[in-house]
XYZ file of C-alpha atoms in Angstrom:
575
model
C -16.356 -33.509 -4.287
C -14.903 -30.772 -6.451
C -11.665 -30.895 -8.381
C -9.498 -27.961 -9.345
C -8.459 -29.049 -12.815
C -5.905 -26.302 -13.206
C -3.707 -28.011 -10.625
C -3.709 -31.297 -12.535
C -2.777 -29.625 -15.810
C 0.001 -27.564 -14.230
C 1.398 -30.629 -12.501
C 2.098 -32.302 -15.827
C 3.338 -29.104 -17.460
C 6.004 -28.319 -14.851
C 7.352 -31.834 -14.326
C 9.984 -33.159 -16.738
C 9.383 -36.213 -18.875
C 10.485 -38.978 -16.466
C 7.681 -38.126 -14.054
C 5.281 -39.453 -16.658
C 6.102 -42.836 -15.232
C 5.599 -44.444 -11.850
C 9.270 -45.182 -11.210
C 11.571 -42.256 -10.291
C 14.249 -41.807 -12.937
C 17.397 -39.679 -12.752
C 17.013 -37.253 -15.619
C 19.049 -34.222 -14.642
C 21.873 -34.513 -17.147
C 21.493 -32.355 -20.235
C 23.862 -31.542 -23.051
C 23.852 -29.194 -26.006
C 23.159 -30.698 -29.389
C 25.840 -29.719 -31.930
C 24.352 -27.046 -34.166
C 26.160 -28.030 -37.336
C 26.108 -31.791 -37.026
C 23.468 -34.419 -37.548
C 25.001 -36.481 -34.733
C 24.305 -35.616 -31.079
C 27.096 -35.442 -28.555
C 28.449 -38.860 -27.619
C 27.314 -38.557 -24.007
C 23.804 -39.206 -25.314
C 24.832 -42.828 -25.544
C 25.324 -43.335 -21.804
C 22.986 -45.790 -20.163
C 20.236 -44.342 -17.997
C 17.824 -45.959 -15.623
C 14.703 -47.069 -17.446
C 11.074 -47.125 -16.360
C 9.910 -50.361 -14.795
C 7.367 -50.982 -17.549
C 10.213 -50.917 -20.070
C 10.474 -54.631 -19.402
C 7.669 -55.167 -21.918
C 9.869 -53.765 -24.683
C 12.803 -55.841 -23.480
C 10.592 -58.898 -23.725
C 10.079 -58.103 -27.408
C 13.831 -58.279 -27.893
C 14.114 -61.772 -26.416
C 14.839 -64.734 -28.629
C 11.968 -66.134 -30.637
C 11.499 -69.657 -31.979
C 13.272 -70.230 -35.298
C 10.979 -69.741 -38.306
C 9.557 -72.686 -40.184
C 11.171 -72.665 -43.628
C 9.815 -74.854 -46.405
C 12.098 -77.040 -48.500
C 10.280 -76.189 -51.710
C 8.176 -73.312 -52.978
C 4.537 -74.199 -53.471
C 2.962 -72.161 -56.249
C -0.633 -71.018 -56.200
C -2.817 -71.776 -59.224
C -2.509 -68.149 -60.343
C 1.294 -68.218 -60.021
C 1.436 -71.466 -62.000
C -0.629 -69.869 -64.770
C 1.528 -66.725 -64.852
C 4.795 -68.648 -64.973
C 3.376 -70.974 -67.621
C 2.654 -67.981 -69.885
C 6.186 -66.664 -69.387
C 7.783 -70.035 -70.187
C 5.584 -70.380 -73.247
C 6.823 -66.974 -74.382
C 10.393 -68.288 -74.224
C 9.437 -71.358 -76.276
C 7.388 -69.347 -78.761
C 10.305 -67.057 -79.623
C 13.041 -69.637 -78.935
C 14.610 -67.365 -76.312
C 17.557 -68.654 -74.285
C 16.658 -66.563 -71.235
C 16.603 -67.614 -67.606
C 13.636 -66.203 -65.690
C 14.204 -65.781 -61.970
C 11.851 -64.403 -59.327
C 14.031 -62.366 -56.987
C 14.026 -61.207 -53.403
C 11.033 -60.845 -51.116
C 8.647 -63.166 -52.974
C 11.085 -66.073 -52.628
C 11.702 -65.315 -48.946
C 7.999 -65.069 -48.122
C 7.032 -68.188 -50.062
C 9.696 -70.211 -48.233
C 8.218 -68.909 -44.967
C 4.772 -70.033 -46.072
C 3.458 -66.480 -46.469
C 1.400 -65.115 -49.338
C 3.178 -62.539 -51.482
C 1.881 -60.698 -54.524
C 5.016 -58.648 -55.210
C 6.652 -60.579 -58.043
C 9.920 -59.185 -59.427
C 11.456 -61.165 -62.268
C 15.131 -60.823 -63.176
C 16.318 -61.588 -66.726
C 19.855 -62.722 -67.447
C 20.352 -61.566 -71.039
C 17.743 -58.967 -72.021
C 16.112 -55.804 -70.758
C 12.743 -55.956 -69.061
C 10.982 -53.830 -71.673
C 12.196 -56.156 -74.451
C 10.823 -59.216 -72.711
C 7.498 -57.569 -71.879
C 7.041 -56.807 -75.571
C 7.576 -60.500 -76.320
C 5.071 -61.528 -73.657
C 2.504 -59.090 -75.064
C 3.018 -60.422 -78.571
C 2.662 -64.021 -77.395
C -0.521 -63.321 -75.420
C -2.109 -61.663 -78.441
C -1.217 -64.705 -80.554
C -3.244 -66.959 -78.243
C -6.152 -64.532 -77.962
C -5.391 -63.077 -74.528
C -5.072 -59.410 -73.612
C -1.892 -57.848 -72.281
C -2.896 -55.423 -69.535
C -1.286 -52.435 -67.896
C 1.940 -52.322 -69.855
C 4.219 -49.544 -68.641
C 7.841 -48.614 -68.117
C 9.080 -47.167 -64.819
C 12.148 -45.008 -65.269
C 15.091 -45.492 -62.942
C 14.800 -43.446 -59.730
C 17.517 -44.090 -57.130
C 15.707 -42.061 -54.482
C 12.888 -44.593 -54.711
C 15.280 -47.579 -54.736
C 14.799 -47.991 -58.479
C 18.288 -48.155 -59.977
C 17.210 -49.648 -63.282
C 14.452 -49.112 -65.759
C 11.626 -51.491 -64.872
C 9.003 -52.885 -67.221
C 5.664 -53.701 -65.633
C 2.625 -55.606 -66.799
C -0.497 -57.082 -65.249
C -1.027 -60.802 -65.608
C -4.120 -62.463 -64.139
C -4.703 -59.519 -61.788
C -1.144 -59.492 -60.418
C 1.419 -56.825 -61.289
C 4.753 -58.248 -62.417
C 8.000 -56.238 -62.631
C 10.740 -57.228 -65.066
C 14.360 -56.078 -64.746
C 17.694 -57.372 -65.919
C 20.289 -58.897 -63.613
C 22.877 -56.265 -62.864
C 26.236 -55.538 -61.383
C 26.723 -52.070 -59.893
C 29.395 -49.730 -58.580
C 28.513 -46.658 -56.500
C 29.992 -43.170 -56.455
C 31.507 -42.047 -53.165
C 28.807 -39.588 -52.123
C 25.801 -40.993 -53.927
C 23.558 -44.043 -53.865
C 23.188 -43.745 -57.656
C 25.262 -46.495 -59.341
C 28.134 -44.979 -61.302
C 28.571 -48.122 -63.417
C 25.968 -50.690 -64.442
C 26.116 -53.708 -66.715
C 24.452 -57.062 -67.214
C 25.535 -59.262 -64.358
C 25.354 -62.885 -63.449
C 22.779 -64.182 -61.003
C 25.562 -64.633 -58.435
C 26.748 -61.029 -58.846
C 23.176 -59.814 -58.513
C 22.687 -61.873 -55.347
C 25.786 -60.449 -53.684
C 24.799 -56.858 -54.460
C 21.487 -57.187 -52.610
C 20.874 -55.792 -49.142
C 20.440 -58.984 -47.090
C 21.101 -62.678 -47.563
C 17.439 -63.503 -46.915
C 16.557 -61.172 -49.810
C 19.219 -62.575 -52.142
C 17.431 -65.840 -52.970
C 16.107 -66.599 -56.471
C 13.381 -68.883 -57.702
C 14.351 -70.111 -61.151
C 11.129 -70.435 -63.136
C 12.850 -72.435 -65.877
C 14.069 -75.159 -63.498
C 11.414 -74.802 -60.744
C 14.146 -74.495 -58.112
C 15.397 -72.124 -55.402
C 18.904 -70.751 -55.972
C 21.052 -69.596 -53.059
C 24.165 -68.085 -54.633
C 25.474 -66.559 -51.371
C 25.350 -70.055 -49.816
C 23.748 -68.673 -46.666
C 20.405 -67.163 -47.637
C 18.420 -70.262 -46.667
C 20.469 -70.969 -43.534
C 20.050 -67.374 -42.327
C 16.334 -67.621 -43.019
C 16.122 -70.828 -40.985
C 18.167 -69.452 -38.088
C 16.425 -66.064 -38.144
C 19.456 -63.859 -38.817
C 19.784 -60.515 -40.577
C 23.088 -60.589 -42.451
C 24.493 -58.772 -45.485
C 25.883 -60.838 -48.404
C 29.108 -58.789 -48.476
C 30.892 -57.185 -45.490
C 28.270 -54.955 -43.845
C 30.220 -51.700 -43.797
C 30.946 -51.884 -47.537
C 27.316 -52.868 -48.179
C 26.006 -49.908 -46.162
C 28.451 -47.406 -47.614
C 27.377 -48.427 -51.134
C 23.734 -47.831 -50.209
C 23.119 -46.556 -46.630
C 19.359 -47.083 -46.991
C 20.154 -50.748 -46.432
C 20.744 -49.950 -42.749
C 17.099 -49.041 -42.301
C 15.956 -51.954 -44.437
C 17.969 -54.330 -42.248
C 16.275 -52.875 -39.171
C 12.827 -53.060 -40.773
C 13.167 -56.690 -41.831
C 14.756 -57.620 -38.514
C 11.763 -56.179 -36.675
C 9.172 -57.520 -39.115
C 10.343 -61.132 -38.869
C 11.718 -60.814 -35.312
C 15.111 -61.905 -36.601
C 18.432 -61.227 -34.870
C 20.721 -58.556 -36.310
C 24.194 -59.884 -37.004
C 26.783 -58.456 -34.578
C 29.106 -57.240 -37.354
C 26.093 -55.629 -39.024
C 25.255 -53.734 -35.833
C 28.834 -52.497 -35.455
C 28.862 -51.289 -39.059
C 25.440 -49.627 -38.782
C 26.527 -47.655 -35.713
C 29.903 -46.496 -37.059
C 30.383 -42.816 -37.882
C 31.167 -43.393 -41.578
C 27.864 -45.169 -42.173
C 25.895 -42.610 -40.149
C 27.509 -39.799 -42.138
C 26.644 -41.591 -45.379
C 23.042 -42.186 -44.267
C 22.647 -38.475 -43.549
C 24.378 -37.318 -46.740
C 23.426 -39.820 -49.447
C 19.837 -40.828 -48.688
C 16.903 -38.571 -49.404
C 14.670 -37.689 -46.486
C 11.686 -39.027 -48.432
C 13.213 -42.509 -48.507
C 14.111 -42.383 -44.833
C 10.557 -41.294 -44.048
C 9.119 -44.123 -46.142
C 11.172 -46.720 -44.268
C 10.141 -45.276 -40.894
C 6.502 -45.222 -41.969
C 6.748 -48.892 -42.921
C 8.259 -49.674 -39.512
C 5.626 -47.723 -37.583
C 2.847 -49.340 -39.628
C 4.391 -52.787 -39.294
C 3.884 -55.573 -36.790
C 6.836 -54.670 -34.524
C 7.241 -50.859 -34.382
C 8.729 -50.884 -30.877
C 11.393 -53.375 -31.847
C 12.275 -51.328 -34.946
C 12.600 -48.067 -32.999
C 14.579 -49.875 -30.298
C 17.090 -50.972 -32.942
C 17.332 -47.407 -34.246
C 17.951 -46.156 -30.727
C 20.459 -48.865 -29.785
C 22.418 -48.367 -33.008
C 22.692 -44.627 -32.159
C 20.770 -43.714 -35.300
C 17.880 -41.930 -33.576
C 19.047 -38.356 -34.166
C 20.262 -39.239 -37.658
C 16.821 -40.449 -38.655
C 14.825 -37.916 -36.633
C 17.195 -35.045 -37.340
C 16.698 -31.764 -35.527
C 16.713 -28.355 -37.236
C 20.071 -26.696 -37.737
C 18.764 -23.627 -35.869
C 17.927 -25.743 -32.833
C 19.476 -24.249 -29.700
C 17.895 -25.761 -26.559
C 19.472 -28.772 -24.909
C 18.231 -32.287 -25.450
C 17.976 -34.273 -22.252
C 20.360 -37.169 -22.005
C 18.415 -40.311 -22.830
C 15.526 -38.482 -24.507
C 15.473 -41.059 -27.287
C 15.018 -43.786 -24.680
C 11.902 -42.097 -23.341
C 10.572 -41.599 -26.857
C 10.742 -45.360 -27.389
C 9.251 -45.932 -23.915
C 6.197 -43.840 -24.806
C 5.873 -45.742 -28.091
C 6.066 -49.017 -26.184
C 3.295 -47.922 -23.825
C 1.042 -46.784 -26.679
C 1.619 -50.011 -28.607
C 0.694 -52.140 -25.603
C -2.321 -49.982 -24.759
C -3.638 -50.313 -28.306
C -3.552 -54.079 -27.936
C -5.048 -54.040 -24.433
C -7.868 -51.726 -25.495
C -8.421 -53.618 -28.731
C -6.910 -52.919 -32.139
C -10.366 -52.747 -33.710
C -10.974 -49.556 -31.703
C -8.668 -47.691 -34.078
C -8.353 -47.562 -37.860
C -4.973 -48.294 -39.428
C -4.408 -44.560 -39.994
C -5.402 -43.700 -36.424
C -3.060 -46.361 -35.095
C -0.189 -45.071 -37.246
C -0.621 -41.488 -36.046
C -1.131 -42.659 -32.455
C 2.305 -44.278 -32.581
C 3.937 -41.211 -34.137
C 2.311 -38.995 -31.481
C 3.513 -41.332 -28.719
C 7.054 -41.592 -30.128
C 7.469 -37.800 -30.102
C 5.569 -37.210 -26.853
C 8.699 -36.270 -24.846
C 9.370 -33.518 -27.427
C 5.823 -32.124 -27.395
C 6.769 -28.874 -25.635
C 10.094 -28.342 -27.435
C 10.207 -25.425 -29.884
C 12.793 -23.470 -31.833
C 12.918 -20.198 -33.750
C 13.476 -20.345 -37.475
C 15.589 -17.367 -38.526
C 14.383 -15.447 -35.462
C 10.796 -15.878 -36.619
C 7.904 -17.395 -34.704
C 8.394 -20.441 -32.562
C 8.032 -23.759 -34.377
C 7.467 -27.129 -32.745
C 10.404 -29.488 -33.162
C 7.929 -32.323 -33.759
C 6.595 -30.412 -36.766
C 10.119 -30.158 -38.183
C 10.843 -33.864 -37.640
C 7.694 -35.055 -39.387
C 7.708 -32.556 -42.250
C 11.443 -32.097 -42.890
C 13.342 -35.030 -41.372
C 10.834 -37.639 -42.576
C 9.160 -35.639 -45.384
C 5.749 -36.908 -44.376
C 2.542 -35.109 -45.255
C 1.840 -31.752 -43.627
C -1.444 -33.276 -42.464
C 0.465 -35.881 -40.451
C 2.422 -33.188 -38.597
C -0.721 -31.138 -38.035
C -2.601 -34.125 -36.609
C 0.232 -35.125 -34.264
C 0.514 -31.563 -32.924
C -3.261 -31.405 -32.405
C -3.121 -34.722 -30.540
C -0.367 -33.426 -28.271
C -2.288 -30.252 -27.492
C -5.645 -31.986 -27.097
C -4.135 -34.572 -24.759
C -3.411 -31.823 -22.228
C -7.045 -30.753 -22.408
C -8.192 -34.333 -21.958
C -5.810 -34.633 -19.036
C -7.631 -31.837 -17.213
C -10.991 -33.553 -17.768
C -9.954 -37.075 -16.767
C -10.596 -36.619 -12.995
C -14.203 -35.693 -13.753
C -14.904 -38.126 -16.569
C -13.308 -41.137 -14.865
C -14.921 -40.632 -11.452
C -18.019 -42.488 -10.295
C -18.831 -39.585 -8.009
C -20.379 -36.245 -8.949
C -17.103 -34.474 -9.637
C -17.557 -31.018 -11.142
C -15.209 -28.605 -12.805
C -14.509 -25.513 -10.758
C -11.529 -24.245 -12.743
C -9.891 -24.861 -16.102
C -7.114 -23.453 -18.242
C -8.874 -23.335 -21.605
C -12.103 -21.838 -22.934
C -12.340 -19.770 -19.741
C -14.045 -16.843 -21.493
C -16.467 -19.071 -23.357
C -18.107 -21.069 -20.608
C -21.127 -19.271 -19.191
C -23.183 -22.301 -18.233
C -24.149 -23.987 -14.961
C -21.252 -25.601 -13.122
C -23.006 -28.967 -13.368
C -22.825 -28.802 -17.188
C -19.236 -27.669 -17.626
C -17.775 -31.139 -18.022
C -20.205 -31.918 -20.840
C -19.571 -28.573 -22.518
C -15.776 -28.767 -22.332
C -15.744 -32.388 -23.457
C -18.168 -31.628 -26.284
C -16.023 -28.810 -27.646
C -12.899 -30.970 -27.408
C -14.517 -33.838 -29.300
C -15.913 -31.472 -31.953
C -12.313 -30.396 -32.532
C -10.878 -33.935 -32.630
C -13.770 -35.735 -34.346
C -12.881 -39.406 -35.036
C -9.461 -38.929 -33.428
C -10.806 -38.306 -29.922
C -10.015 -41.848 -28.776
C -6.454 -41.394 -30.040
C -6.074 -38.204 -27.975
C -7.566 -39.998 -24.990
C -5.020 -42.798 -25.316
C -2.161 -40.287 -25.459
C -3.556 -38.508 -22.396
C -3.609 -41.782 -20.440
C 0.132 -42.060 -21.104
C 0.542 -38.572 -19.638
C -1.781 -39.213 -16.718
C 0.046 -39.779 -13.461
C -1.179 -42.806 -11.585
C -0.034 -43.343 -8.008
C 1.115 -46.871 -8.581
C 4.473 -48.288 -7.602
C 3.905 -51.658 -9.228
C 4.974 -51.029 -12.806
C 3.739 -54.403 -13.969
C 0.119 -53.335 -13.479
C 0.569 -49.805 -14.835
C -0.681 -50.673 -18.314
C -3.754 -52.379 -16.922
C -4.661 -49.301 -14.923
C -4.141 -47.069 -17.929
C -6.437 -49.297 -19.966
C -9.072 -49.165 -17.208
C -8.750 -45.383 -17.147
C -9.236 -45.210 -20.922
C -12.318 -47.410 -20.720
C -13.794 -45.393 -17.844
C -13.427 -42.082 -19.688
C -14.703 -43.591 -22.946
C -17.793 -44.976 -21.176
C -18.429 -41.620 -19.516
C -18.307 -39.841 -22.887
C -20.754 -42.351 -24.355
C -23.120 -41.890 -21.383
C -22.989 -38.118 -21.912
C -24.157 -38.685 -25.481
C -21.017 -37.094 -26.933
C -19.566 -40.046 -28.834
C -20.245 -38.339 -32.205
C -20.970 -34.829 -31.036
C -19.233 -33.320 -34.095
C -22.160 -34.534 -36.193
C -24.631 -32.521 -34.099
C -25.976 -29.570 -36.086
C -25.901 -26.211 -34.350
C -29.381 -24.889 -33.452
C -28.706 -21.377 -34.760
C -26.473 -20.059 -37.544
C -24.525 -16.900 -38.268
C -27.513 -15.149 -39.838
C -29.572 -15.828 -36.704
C -26.840 -14.289 -34.544
C -26.442 -11.191 -36.741
C -30.217 -10.656 -36.828
C -30.748 -11.098 -33.096
C -27.767 -8.990 -32.005
C -27.790 -6.498 -34.906
C -24.280 -7.394 -35.996
C -22.837 -6.924 -39.497
C -20.361 -9.780 -39.260
C -16.844 -9.978 -37.906
C -15.252 -12.025 -35.111
C -18.142 -11.319 -32.705
C -20.400 -13.563 -34.779
C -18.013 -16.520 -34.347
C -17.691 -15.753 -30.636
C -21.457 -15.756 -30.112
C -21.869 -18.907 -32.218
C -19.410 -20.663 -29.929
C -21.285 -19.411 -26.876
C -24.532 -20.654 -28.409
C -22.904 -24.046 -28.988
C -21.854 -24.094 -25.333
C -25.468 -23.397 -24.328
C -26.636 -26.170 -26.660
C -24.195 -28.671 -25.140
C -25.352 -27.649 -21.670
C -29.010 -28.050 -22.695
C -29.098 -31.099 -25.021
C -32.921 -30.993 -25.130
C -33.096 -27.262 -25.835
C -34.765 -25.805 -28.913
C -33.632 -23.164 -31.368
C -36.166 -20.712 -29.922
C -34.851 -21.246 -26.392
C -31.290 -20.802 -27.609
C -32.208 -17.520 -29.317
C -33.898 -16.246 -26.167
C -30.822 -17.105 -24.114
C -28.660 -15.365 -26.713
C -30.668 -12.110 -26.423
C -30.573 -12.205 -22.625
C -26.846 -12.912 -22.533
C -26.205 -10.050 -24.930
C -28.344 -7.691 -22.843
C -26.290 -8.569 -19.753
C -23.094 -7.895 -21.664
C -24.345 -4.481 -22.856
C -25.364 -3.484 -19.321
C -21.970 -4.490 -17.932
C -20.227 -2.423 -20.589
């Protein structure tokens, strides 16, 4: 049996996004995105029919058992030693200072989780002053003070106050003073700061579950908002003060609420959701928060334990196009419900990773797999920047909207492009029969090898391009691959089986690490044999020699050189 691979590739290229799935979806409505607004037209919010396998994401949103919250914090031996040194510092200098561990450490310890991020709040002195006292005390008892430093305030990095840091028994400890803050209208930089009480500090924090203190002096948990522990026990994400005022003071708290809600699988408070989705808060998120901080929060969500749930919250709260903002020069229309399909692709990738086995991918590969899947519906969308060359919208989102590394954008774009190539090879690689390539849309001018070897050659070149990321591209291509299956519940299982079949075929072809294979001949060999002085022809002939090598895995350098001379002679005669 022979397969015309061009047909398969074209089929995916010409069909709109919903045909990626087994269930037909109405997807004809489109609308222009406002050119001078970060918020898409309101009709984007209309409900659309969802793919049948979307039920897996809905399952993630279902209620979960309430968390087990401890009545008392149990300190590790190291924590006991650290806190003992700090209390001894107070006694040594007769300081009347209350030492409180704030925020996430308290929350995690009450949930029975390990946490090594210890932030200590001081009620009547600056952090740098206290660190100096600790250093002096440690020296007096013959111990070294390690890693002393001061971190300047940096609102864009959520550091509103100067922080003193030191390393005690291999754990970094941050020291800050309790504070009370007021914010300027169009900035997340506090316009007024002063020493505050522990209660004031608790109420100015982002969430009630992050507002708890552990008082080192009294060995007790303090809940000044009177609901931090109850919200932790009931699994609720709530702000200490009214949510709209909390978010307008610091709009980054919207994304933090989503991140913690997803991480712990807690329920977002209804008033919080209304405030997060209101226009004033969305405007403030777009205007006041740096893109670097937004990107950091999204990265933490994607790398976390519930990325689908986090992105679902962002979508449902109509924040998708605020977070993943499009370029101002963007002119094409965005399909109604595009954000829903972005999350659907992410959901599929997340489930496939777990079905295939998380150990198959490194943490970095998994992170970029999820970014590539999230933006898969936008893979063919481009725009012109100041009437210049076309630029992929995905490139803009990753580099400008999220301010991630250029390498991240480059890798995601390569994965999108390579997935189309993989898609054309899947019918051959996944088949138990002797299926051969008779046509293809890429490397057409390069392949001058027997038909029986074309699959190995094309696959080899693709894997040499992707290197360790070839399994990631394969996973993305299985999302794109159209399977004639009306039972959505078994769709993921078939996609996993397809992945495994192609992976096994690649291993059998001996291509699993083909990028490590050294080429039989080099540029000097080519120039000497063909009497060339350099230039693009050398690269072209090296690629052709690599194709011959992939087609003849047992071939020698001498045989490759002989083929090279004969192929060149044929070319000269034809010219």
